[in-house]
Short mmCIF file of C-alpha atoms and ligand atoms in Angstrom, two decimals:
data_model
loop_
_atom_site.label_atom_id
_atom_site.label_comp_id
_atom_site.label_asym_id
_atom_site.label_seq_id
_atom_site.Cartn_x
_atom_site.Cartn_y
_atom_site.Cartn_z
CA UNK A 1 174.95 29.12 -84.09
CA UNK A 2 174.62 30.38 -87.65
CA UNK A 3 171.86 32.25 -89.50
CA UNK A 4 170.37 31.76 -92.64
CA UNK A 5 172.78 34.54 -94.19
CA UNK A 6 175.88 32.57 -92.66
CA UNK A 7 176.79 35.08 -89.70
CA UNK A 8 178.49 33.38 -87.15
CA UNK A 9 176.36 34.29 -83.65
CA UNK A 10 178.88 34.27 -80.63
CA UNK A 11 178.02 37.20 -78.64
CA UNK A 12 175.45 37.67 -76.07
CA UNK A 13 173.67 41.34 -74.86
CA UNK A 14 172.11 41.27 -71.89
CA UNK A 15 169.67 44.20 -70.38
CA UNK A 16 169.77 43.31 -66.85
CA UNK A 17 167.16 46.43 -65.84
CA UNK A 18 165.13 48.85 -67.46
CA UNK A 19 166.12 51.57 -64.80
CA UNK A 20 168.63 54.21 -64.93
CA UNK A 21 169.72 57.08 -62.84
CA UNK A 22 170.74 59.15 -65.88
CA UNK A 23 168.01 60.57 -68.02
CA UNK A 24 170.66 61.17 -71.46
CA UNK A 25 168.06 63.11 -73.83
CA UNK A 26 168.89 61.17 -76.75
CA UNK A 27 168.42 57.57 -74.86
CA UNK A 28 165.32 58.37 -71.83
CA UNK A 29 162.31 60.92 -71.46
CA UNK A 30 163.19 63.33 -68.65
CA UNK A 31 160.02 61.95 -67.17
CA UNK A 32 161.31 58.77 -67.56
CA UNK A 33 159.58 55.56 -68.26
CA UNK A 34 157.32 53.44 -66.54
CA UNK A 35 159.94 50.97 -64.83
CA UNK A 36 158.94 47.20 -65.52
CA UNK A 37 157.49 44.88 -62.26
CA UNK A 38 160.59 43.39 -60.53
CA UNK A 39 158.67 39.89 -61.13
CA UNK A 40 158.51 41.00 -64.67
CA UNK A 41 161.97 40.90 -65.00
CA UNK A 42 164.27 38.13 -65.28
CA UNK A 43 165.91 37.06 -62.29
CA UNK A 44 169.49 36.05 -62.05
CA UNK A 45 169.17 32.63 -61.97
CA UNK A 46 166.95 32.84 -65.46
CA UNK A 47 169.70 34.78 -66.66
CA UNK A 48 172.47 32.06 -65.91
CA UNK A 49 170.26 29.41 -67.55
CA UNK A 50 170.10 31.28 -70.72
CA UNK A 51 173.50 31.87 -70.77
CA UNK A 52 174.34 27.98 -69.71
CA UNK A 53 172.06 26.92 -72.48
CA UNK A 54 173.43 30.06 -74.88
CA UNK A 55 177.02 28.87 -74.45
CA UNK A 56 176.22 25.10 -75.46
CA UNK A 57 175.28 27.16 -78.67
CA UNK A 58 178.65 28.78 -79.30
CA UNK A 59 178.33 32.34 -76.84
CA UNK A 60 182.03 33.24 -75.81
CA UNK A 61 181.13 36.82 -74.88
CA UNK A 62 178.46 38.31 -72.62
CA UNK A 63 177.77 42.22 -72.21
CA UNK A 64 176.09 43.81 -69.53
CA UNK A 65 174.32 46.19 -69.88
CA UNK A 66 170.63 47.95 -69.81
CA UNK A 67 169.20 50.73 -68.46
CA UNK A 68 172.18 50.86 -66.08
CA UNK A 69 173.40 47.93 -64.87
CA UNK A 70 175.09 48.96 -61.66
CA UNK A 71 171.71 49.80 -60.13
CA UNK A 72 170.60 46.61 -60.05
CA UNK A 73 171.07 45.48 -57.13
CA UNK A 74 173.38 42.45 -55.99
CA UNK A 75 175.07 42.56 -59.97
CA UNK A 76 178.05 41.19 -58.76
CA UNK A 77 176.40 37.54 -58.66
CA UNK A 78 175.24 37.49 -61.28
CA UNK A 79 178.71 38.13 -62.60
CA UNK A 80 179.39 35.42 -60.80
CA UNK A 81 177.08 32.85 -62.08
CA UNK A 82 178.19 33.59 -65.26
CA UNK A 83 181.89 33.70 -65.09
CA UNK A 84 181.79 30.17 -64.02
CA UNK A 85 179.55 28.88 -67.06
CA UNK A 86 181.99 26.54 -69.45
CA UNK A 87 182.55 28.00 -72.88
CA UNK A 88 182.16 31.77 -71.36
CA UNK A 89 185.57 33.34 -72.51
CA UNK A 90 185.01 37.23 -72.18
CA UNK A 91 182.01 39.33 -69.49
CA UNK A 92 181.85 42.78 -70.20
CA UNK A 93 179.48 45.89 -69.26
CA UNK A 94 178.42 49.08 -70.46
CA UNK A 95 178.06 51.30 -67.91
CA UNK A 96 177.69 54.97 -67.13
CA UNK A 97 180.09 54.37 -64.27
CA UNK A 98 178.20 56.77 -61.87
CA UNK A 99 177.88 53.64 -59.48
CA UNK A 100 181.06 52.51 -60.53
CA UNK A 101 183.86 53.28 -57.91
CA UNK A 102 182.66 51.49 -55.72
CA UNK A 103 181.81 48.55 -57.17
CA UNK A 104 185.05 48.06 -59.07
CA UNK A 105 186.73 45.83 -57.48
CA UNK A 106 183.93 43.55 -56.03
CA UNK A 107 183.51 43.11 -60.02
CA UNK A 108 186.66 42.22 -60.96
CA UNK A 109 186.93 39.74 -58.19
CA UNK A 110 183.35 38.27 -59.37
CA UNK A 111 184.82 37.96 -62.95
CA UNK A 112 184.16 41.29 -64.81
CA UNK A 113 186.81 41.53 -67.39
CA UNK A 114 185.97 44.69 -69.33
CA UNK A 115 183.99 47.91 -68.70
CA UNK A 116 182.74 50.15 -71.54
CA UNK A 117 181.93 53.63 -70.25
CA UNK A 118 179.66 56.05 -72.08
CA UNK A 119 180.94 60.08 -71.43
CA UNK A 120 178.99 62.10 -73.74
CA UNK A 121 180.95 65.37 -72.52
CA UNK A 122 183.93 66.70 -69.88
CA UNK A 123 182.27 70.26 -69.25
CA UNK A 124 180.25 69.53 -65.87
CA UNK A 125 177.18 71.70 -67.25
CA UNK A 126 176.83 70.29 -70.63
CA UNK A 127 176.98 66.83 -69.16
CA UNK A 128 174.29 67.95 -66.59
CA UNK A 129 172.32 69.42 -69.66
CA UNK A 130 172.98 65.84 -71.17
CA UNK A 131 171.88 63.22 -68.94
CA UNK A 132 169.94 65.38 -66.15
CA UNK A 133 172.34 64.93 -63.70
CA UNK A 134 175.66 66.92 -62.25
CA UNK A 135 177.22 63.66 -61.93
CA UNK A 136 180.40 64.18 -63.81
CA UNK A 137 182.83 63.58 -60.84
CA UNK A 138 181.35 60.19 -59.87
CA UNK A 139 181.63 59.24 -63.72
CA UNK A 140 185.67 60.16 -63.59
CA UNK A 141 185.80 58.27 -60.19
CA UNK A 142 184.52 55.59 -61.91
CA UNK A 143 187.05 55.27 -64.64
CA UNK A 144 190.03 56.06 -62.54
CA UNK A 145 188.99 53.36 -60.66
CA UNK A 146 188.45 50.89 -63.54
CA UNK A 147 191.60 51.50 -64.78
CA UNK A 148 192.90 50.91 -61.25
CA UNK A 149 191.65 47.98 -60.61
CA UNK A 150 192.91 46.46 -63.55
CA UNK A 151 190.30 46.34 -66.26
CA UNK A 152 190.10 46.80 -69.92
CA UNK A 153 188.71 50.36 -70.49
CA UNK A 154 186.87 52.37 -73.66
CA UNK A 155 184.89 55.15 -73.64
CA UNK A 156 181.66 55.61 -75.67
CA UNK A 157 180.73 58.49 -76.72
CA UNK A 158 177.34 59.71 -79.15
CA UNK A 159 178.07 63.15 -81.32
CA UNK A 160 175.39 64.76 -81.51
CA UNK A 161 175.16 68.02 -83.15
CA UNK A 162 172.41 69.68 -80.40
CA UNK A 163 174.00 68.27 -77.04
CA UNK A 164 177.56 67.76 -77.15
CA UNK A 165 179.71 68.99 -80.53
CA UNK A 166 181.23 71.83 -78.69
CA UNK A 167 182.88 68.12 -76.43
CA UNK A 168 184.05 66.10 -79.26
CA UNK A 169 187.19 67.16 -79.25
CA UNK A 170 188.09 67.26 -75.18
CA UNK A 171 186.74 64.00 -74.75
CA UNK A 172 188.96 62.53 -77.59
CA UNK A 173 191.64 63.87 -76.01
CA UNK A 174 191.14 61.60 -73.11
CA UNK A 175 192.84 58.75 -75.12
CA UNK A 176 195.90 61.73 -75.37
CA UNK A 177 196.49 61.25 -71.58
CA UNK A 178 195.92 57.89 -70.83
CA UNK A 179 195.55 54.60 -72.14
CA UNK A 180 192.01 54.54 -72.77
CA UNK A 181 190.39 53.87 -76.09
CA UNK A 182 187.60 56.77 -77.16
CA UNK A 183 185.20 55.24 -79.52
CA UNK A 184 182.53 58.01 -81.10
CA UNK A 185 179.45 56.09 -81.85
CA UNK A 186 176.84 57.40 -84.94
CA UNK A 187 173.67 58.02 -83.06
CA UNK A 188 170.57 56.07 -84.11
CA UNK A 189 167.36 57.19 -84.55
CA UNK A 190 165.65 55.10 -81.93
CA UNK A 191 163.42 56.07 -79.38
CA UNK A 192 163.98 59.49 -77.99
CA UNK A 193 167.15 59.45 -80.58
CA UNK A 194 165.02 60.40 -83.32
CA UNK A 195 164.82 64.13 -81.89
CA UNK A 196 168.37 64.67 -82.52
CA UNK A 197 170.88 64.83 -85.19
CA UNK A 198 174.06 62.85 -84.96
CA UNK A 199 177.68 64.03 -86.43
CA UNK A 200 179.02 61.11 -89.10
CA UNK A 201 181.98 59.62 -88.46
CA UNK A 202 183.64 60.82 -91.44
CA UNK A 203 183.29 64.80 -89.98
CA UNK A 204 184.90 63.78 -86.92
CA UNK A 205 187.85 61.92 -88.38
CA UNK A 206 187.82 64.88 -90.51
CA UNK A 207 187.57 67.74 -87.56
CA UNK A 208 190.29 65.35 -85.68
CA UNK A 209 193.23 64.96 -87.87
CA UNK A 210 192.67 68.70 -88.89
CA UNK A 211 193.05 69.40 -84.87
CA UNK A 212 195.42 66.51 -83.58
CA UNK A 213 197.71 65.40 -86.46
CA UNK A 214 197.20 63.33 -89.13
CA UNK A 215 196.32 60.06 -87.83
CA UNK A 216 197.57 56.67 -88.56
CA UNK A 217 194.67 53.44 -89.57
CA UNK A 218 195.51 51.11 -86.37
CA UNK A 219 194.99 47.43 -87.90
CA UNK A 220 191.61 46.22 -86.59
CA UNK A 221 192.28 43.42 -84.34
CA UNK A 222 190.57 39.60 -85.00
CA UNK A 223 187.04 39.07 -83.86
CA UNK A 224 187.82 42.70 -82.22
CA UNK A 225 184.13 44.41 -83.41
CA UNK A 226 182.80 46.86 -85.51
CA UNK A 227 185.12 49.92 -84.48
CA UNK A 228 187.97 51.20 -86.88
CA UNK A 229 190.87 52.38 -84.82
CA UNK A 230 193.08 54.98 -85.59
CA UNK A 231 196.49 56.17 -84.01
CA UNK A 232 196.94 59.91 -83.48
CA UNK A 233 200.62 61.34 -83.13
CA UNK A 234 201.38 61.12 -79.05
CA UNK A 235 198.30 59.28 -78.08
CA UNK A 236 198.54 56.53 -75.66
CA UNK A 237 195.20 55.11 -76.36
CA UNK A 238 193.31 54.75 -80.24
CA UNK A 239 190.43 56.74 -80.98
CA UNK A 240 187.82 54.38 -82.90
CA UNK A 241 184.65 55.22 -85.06
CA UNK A 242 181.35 53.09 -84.76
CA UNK A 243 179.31 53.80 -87.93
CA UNK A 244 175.97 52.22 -88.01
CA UNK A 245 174.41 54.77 -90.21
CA UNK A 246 177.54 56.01 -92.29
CA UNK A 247 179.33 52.28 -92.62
CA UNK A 248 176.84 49.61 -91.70
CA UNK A 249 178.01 46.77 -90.52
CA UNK A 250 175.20 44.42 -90.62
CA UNK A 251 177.18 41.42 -92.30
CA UNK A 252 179.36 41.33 -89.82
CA UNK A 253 177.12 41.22 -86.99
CA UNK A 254 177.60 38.67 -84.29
CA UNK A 255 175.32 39.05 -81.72
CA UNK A 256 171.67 38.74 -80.26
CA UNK A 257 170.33 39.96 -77.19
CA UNK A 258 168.26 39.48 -73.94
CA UNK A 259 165.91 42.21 -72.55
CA UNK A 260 165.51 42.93 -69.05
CA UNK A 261 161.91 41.02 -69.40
CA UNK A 262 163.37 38.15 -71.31
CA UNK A 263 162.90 38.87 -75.39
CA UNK A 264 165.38 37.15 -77.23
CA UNK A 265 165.79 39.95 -79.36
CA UNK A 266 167.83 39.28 -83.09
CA UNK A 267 168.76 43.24 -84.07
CA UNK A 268 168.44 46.69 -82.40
CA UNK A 269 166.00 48.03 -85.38
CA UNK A 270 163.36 45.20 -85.35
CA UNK A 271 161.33 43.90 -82.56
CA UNK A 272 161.66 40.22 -84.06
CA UNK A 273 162.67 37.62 -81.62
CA UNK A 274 161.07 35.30 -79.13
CA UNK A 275 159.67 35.53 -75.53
CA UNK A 276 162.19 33.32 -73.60
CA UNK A 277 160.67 34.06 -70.38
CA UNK A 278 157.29 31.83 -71.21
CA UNK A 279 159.58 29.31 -71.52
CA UNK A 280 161.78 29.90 -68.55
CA UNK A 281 158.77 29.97 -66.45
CA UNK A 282 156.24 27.09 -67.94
CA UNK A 283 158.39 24.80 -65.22
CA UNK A 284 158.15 21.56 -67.97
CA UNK A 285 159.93 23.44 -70.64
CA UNK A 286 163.01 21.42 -70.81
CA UNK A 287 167.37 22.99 -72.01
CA UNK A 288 166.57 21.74 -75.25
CA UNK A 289 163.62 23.09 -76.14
CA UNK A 290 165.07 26.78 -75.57
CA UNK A 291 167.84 25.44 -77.44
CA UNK A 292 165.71 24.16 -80.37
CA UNK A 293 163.33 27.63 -79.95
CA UNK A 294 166.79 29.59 -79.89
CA UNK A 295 168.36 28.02 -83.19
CA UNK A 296 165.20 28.50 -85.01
CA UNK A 297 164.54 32.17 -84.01
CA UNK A 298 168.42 32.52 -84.83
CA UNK A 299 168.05 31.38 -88.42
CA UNK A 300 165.41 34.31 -89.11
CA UNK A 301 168.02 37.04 -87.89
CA UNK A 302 167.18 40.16 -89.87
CA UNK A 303 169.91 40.70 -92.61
CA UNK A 304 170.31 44.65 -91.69
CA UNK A 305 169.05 47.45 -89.99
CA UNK A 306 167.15 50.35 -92.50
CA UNK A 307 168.48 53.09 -89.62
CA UNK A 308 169.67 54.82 -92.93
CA UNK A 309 166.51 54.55 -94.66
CA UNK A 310 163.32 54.67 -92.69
CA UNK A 311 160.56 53.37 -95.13
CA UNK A 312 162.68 50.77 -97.22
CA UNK A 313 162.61 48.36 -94.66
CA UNK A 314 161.05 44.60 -96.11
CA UNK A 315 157.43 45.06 -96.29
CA UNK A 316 157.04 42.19 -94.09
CA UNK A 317 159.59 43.56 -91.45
CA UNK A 318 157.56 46.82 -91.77
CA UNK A 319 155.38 46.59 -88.56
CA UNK A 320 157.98 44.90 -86.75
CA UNK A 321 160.03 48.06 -86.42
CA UNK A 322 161.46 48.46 -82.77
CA UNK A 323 159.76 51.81 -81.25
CA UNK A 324 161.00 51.35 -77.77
CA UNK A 325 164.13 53.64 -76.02
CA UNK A 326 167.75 52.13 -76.06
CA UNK A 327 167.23 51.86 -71.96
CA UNK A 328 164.46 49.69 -72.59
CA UNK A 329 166.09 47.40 -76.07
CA UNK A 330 169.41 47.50 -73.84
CA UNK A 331 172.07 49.55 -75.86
N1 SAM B 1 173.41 52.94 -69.02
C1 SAM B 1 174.51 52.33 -69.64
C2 SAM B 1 175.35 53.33 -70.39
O1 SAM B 1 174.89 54.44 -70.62
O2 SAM B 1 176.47 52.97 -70.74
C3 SAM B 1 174.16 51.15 -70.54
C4 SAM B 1 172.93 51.29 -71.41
S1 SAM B 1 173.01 52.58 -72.64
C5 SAM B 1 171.45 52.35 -73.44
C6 SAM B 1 174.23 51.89 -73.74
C7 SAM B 1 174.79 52.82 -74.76
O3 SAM B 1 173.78 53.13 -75.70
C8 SAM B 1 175.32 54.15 -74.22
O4 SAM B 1 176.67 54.28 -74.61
C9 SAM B 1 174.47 55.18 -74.91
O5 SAM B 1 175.20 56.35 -75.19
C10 SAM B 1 174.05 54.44 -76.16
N2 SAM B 1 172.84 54.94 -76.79
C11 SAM B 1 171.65 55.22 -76.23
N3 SAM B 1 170.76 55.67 -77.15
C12 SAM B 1 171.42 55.65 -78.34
C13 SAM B 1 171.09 55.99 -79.69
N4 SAM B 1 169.87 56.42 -80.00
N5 SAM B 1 172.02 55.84 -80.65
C14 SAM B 1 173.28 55.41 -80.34
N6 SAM B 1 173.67 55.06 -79.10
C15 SAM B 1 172.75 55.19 -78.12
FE1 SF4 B 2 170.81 55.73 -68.80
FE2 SF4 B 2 172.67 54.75 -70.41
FE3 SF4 B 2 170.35 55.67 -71.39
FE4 SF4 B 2 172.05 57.39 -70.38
S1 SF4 B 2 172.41 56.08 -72.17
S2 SF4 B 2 169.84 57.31 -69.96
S3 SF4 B 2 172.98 56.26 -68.77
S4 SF4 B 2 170.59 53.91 -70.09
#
């Protein structure tokens, strides 16, 4: 599947739910949202025909994510499902890992290969202040049992300079003590994001090598994503740097996404796309005309974000601008 800018489209998002248990200031209201209808929402089996008719396209890799993935209930088969598809090479989830524990190894067994875990801060009362819950001790259950259980493990964490940049540092230092990657992504102004300021990339590296050694550019591996990697002296894991507003990476992009509600959605910043779940549910809409509606809406894939710029966006890409929270897009 290739756009009309050549970008290679292998990589799938998909926002299995709308809901969280976490209210993260920069991502939810503290009132929260009002939830989609379950029957609004695509159900599993949906899901596995998108992907079925997504991998005939060229998807390798699938992401889980949302809202929070691990509240929807019965996630493990839908893991399932989707490990099985032919062409599938690589399911992984975001998660906030509060549910995680567990869950862990029911995943693994259903197929789960990699978890990505977002820990905004280590202090139990700024990450209460954070997300609106004292939940920290479920969230380090949940990675110790990741990593027990065998799978892949990063962290994600958002700088930003009102909630967390007293953290930065401590929660680097988690790649110091085990063999975790720590990846510091540049907050975007989306949704509720907009109210706060993120820290660039650049200061951290900056704030990092002044505070842990100078650090050594790890060499970024093949189809491995938009993170740079660095190696800091007696680290077991790489601390990596995710710069959509300092470094765009927009010509590299690779993937597309699926809302909880079934928008085939083309890049976080614009709400262009289609509405795959008319389709799904019209009961005479045959594999190949999703395919054909897929390839087409693929072609139009917008050629960048404007994150940086608010304003300079295309004039005809203007009123198209995504207004919805990450929980609802699916980060
Ligand atoms: N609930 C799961 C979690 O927190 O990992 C999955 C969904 S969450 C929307 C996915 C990721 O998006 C999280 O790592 C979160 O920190 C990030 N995120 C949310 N709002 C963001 C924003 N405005 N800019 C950058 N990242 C954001
Ligand atoms: Fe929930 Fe994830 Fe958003 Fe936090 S970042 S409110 S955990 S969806």
């Amino acid at each position: 599947m290739t756009d009309n800018t050549g970008r290679v489209i292998d990589y799938l998002r998909i926002s299995v739910t709308d809901k969280c248990n976490l209210r993260c200031r920069y991502c939810m209201p503290p009132e929260g949202v009002t939830s989609l209808r379950h029957e609004d929402i695509l159900s599993f089996e949906e899901i596995t025909r998108v992907c079925k008719i997504m991998a005939r396209l060229g998807i390798k890799k699938v992401r889980i994510t949302g809202g929070e993935p691990l509240v929807r209930k019965d996630i493990c088969r839908l893991i399932e499902g989707i490990h099985v598809i032919p062409g599938i090479e690589e399911i992984a989830m975001t998660t906030n890992a509060t549910l995680l524990a567990p869950l862990a190894g029911e995943l693994k067994r259903a197929g789960l290969d990699r978890v990505n875990i977002s820990l905004d801060a280590l202090d139990p009362l700024v990450f209460a202040a954070i997300t609106g819950r004292d939940a920290l001790g479920e969230v380090k259950e949940g990675l110790s049992a990741a990593l027990s259980v065998g799978f892949g493990v990063k962290i994600n964490c958002v700088p930003c300079r009102e909630l967390n940049e007293g953290e930065l540092r401590r929660v680097a230092a988690i790649a110091q003590n085990q063999p975790v990657d720590v990846r510091f992504i540049e907050l975007m102004p989306i949704g509720c994001g907009k109210q706060f300021h993120g820290i660039s990339s650049g200061e951290l590296l900056k704030d990092f090598s002044a505070f842990f050694g100078e650090p050594r550019e790890a060499p970024a591996s093949p189809g491995g994503g938009p993170a740079c990697y660095y190696n800091f002296p007696g680290f077991q894991g790489r601390i990596g740097f995710i710069s959509p507003i300092s470094h765009k990476f927009c010509k590299s992009c690779n993937r597309v996404r699926l809302t909880a509600e079934g928008r085939f959605k083309l890049c976080l910043h614009y709400e262009s796309g289609i509405d795959l779940r008319k389709y799904l549910r019209d009961g005479r809409t045959e594999d190949a005309q999703i395919e054909e509606a897929i390839l087409e809406a693929v072609k139009n894939k917008p050629a960048a974000h404007h994150f940086e710029s608010p304003g300079e966006e295309m004039p005809s890409e203007r009123e198209n601008v995504e207004e919805r929270n990450m929980n609802q897009i699916g980060g």
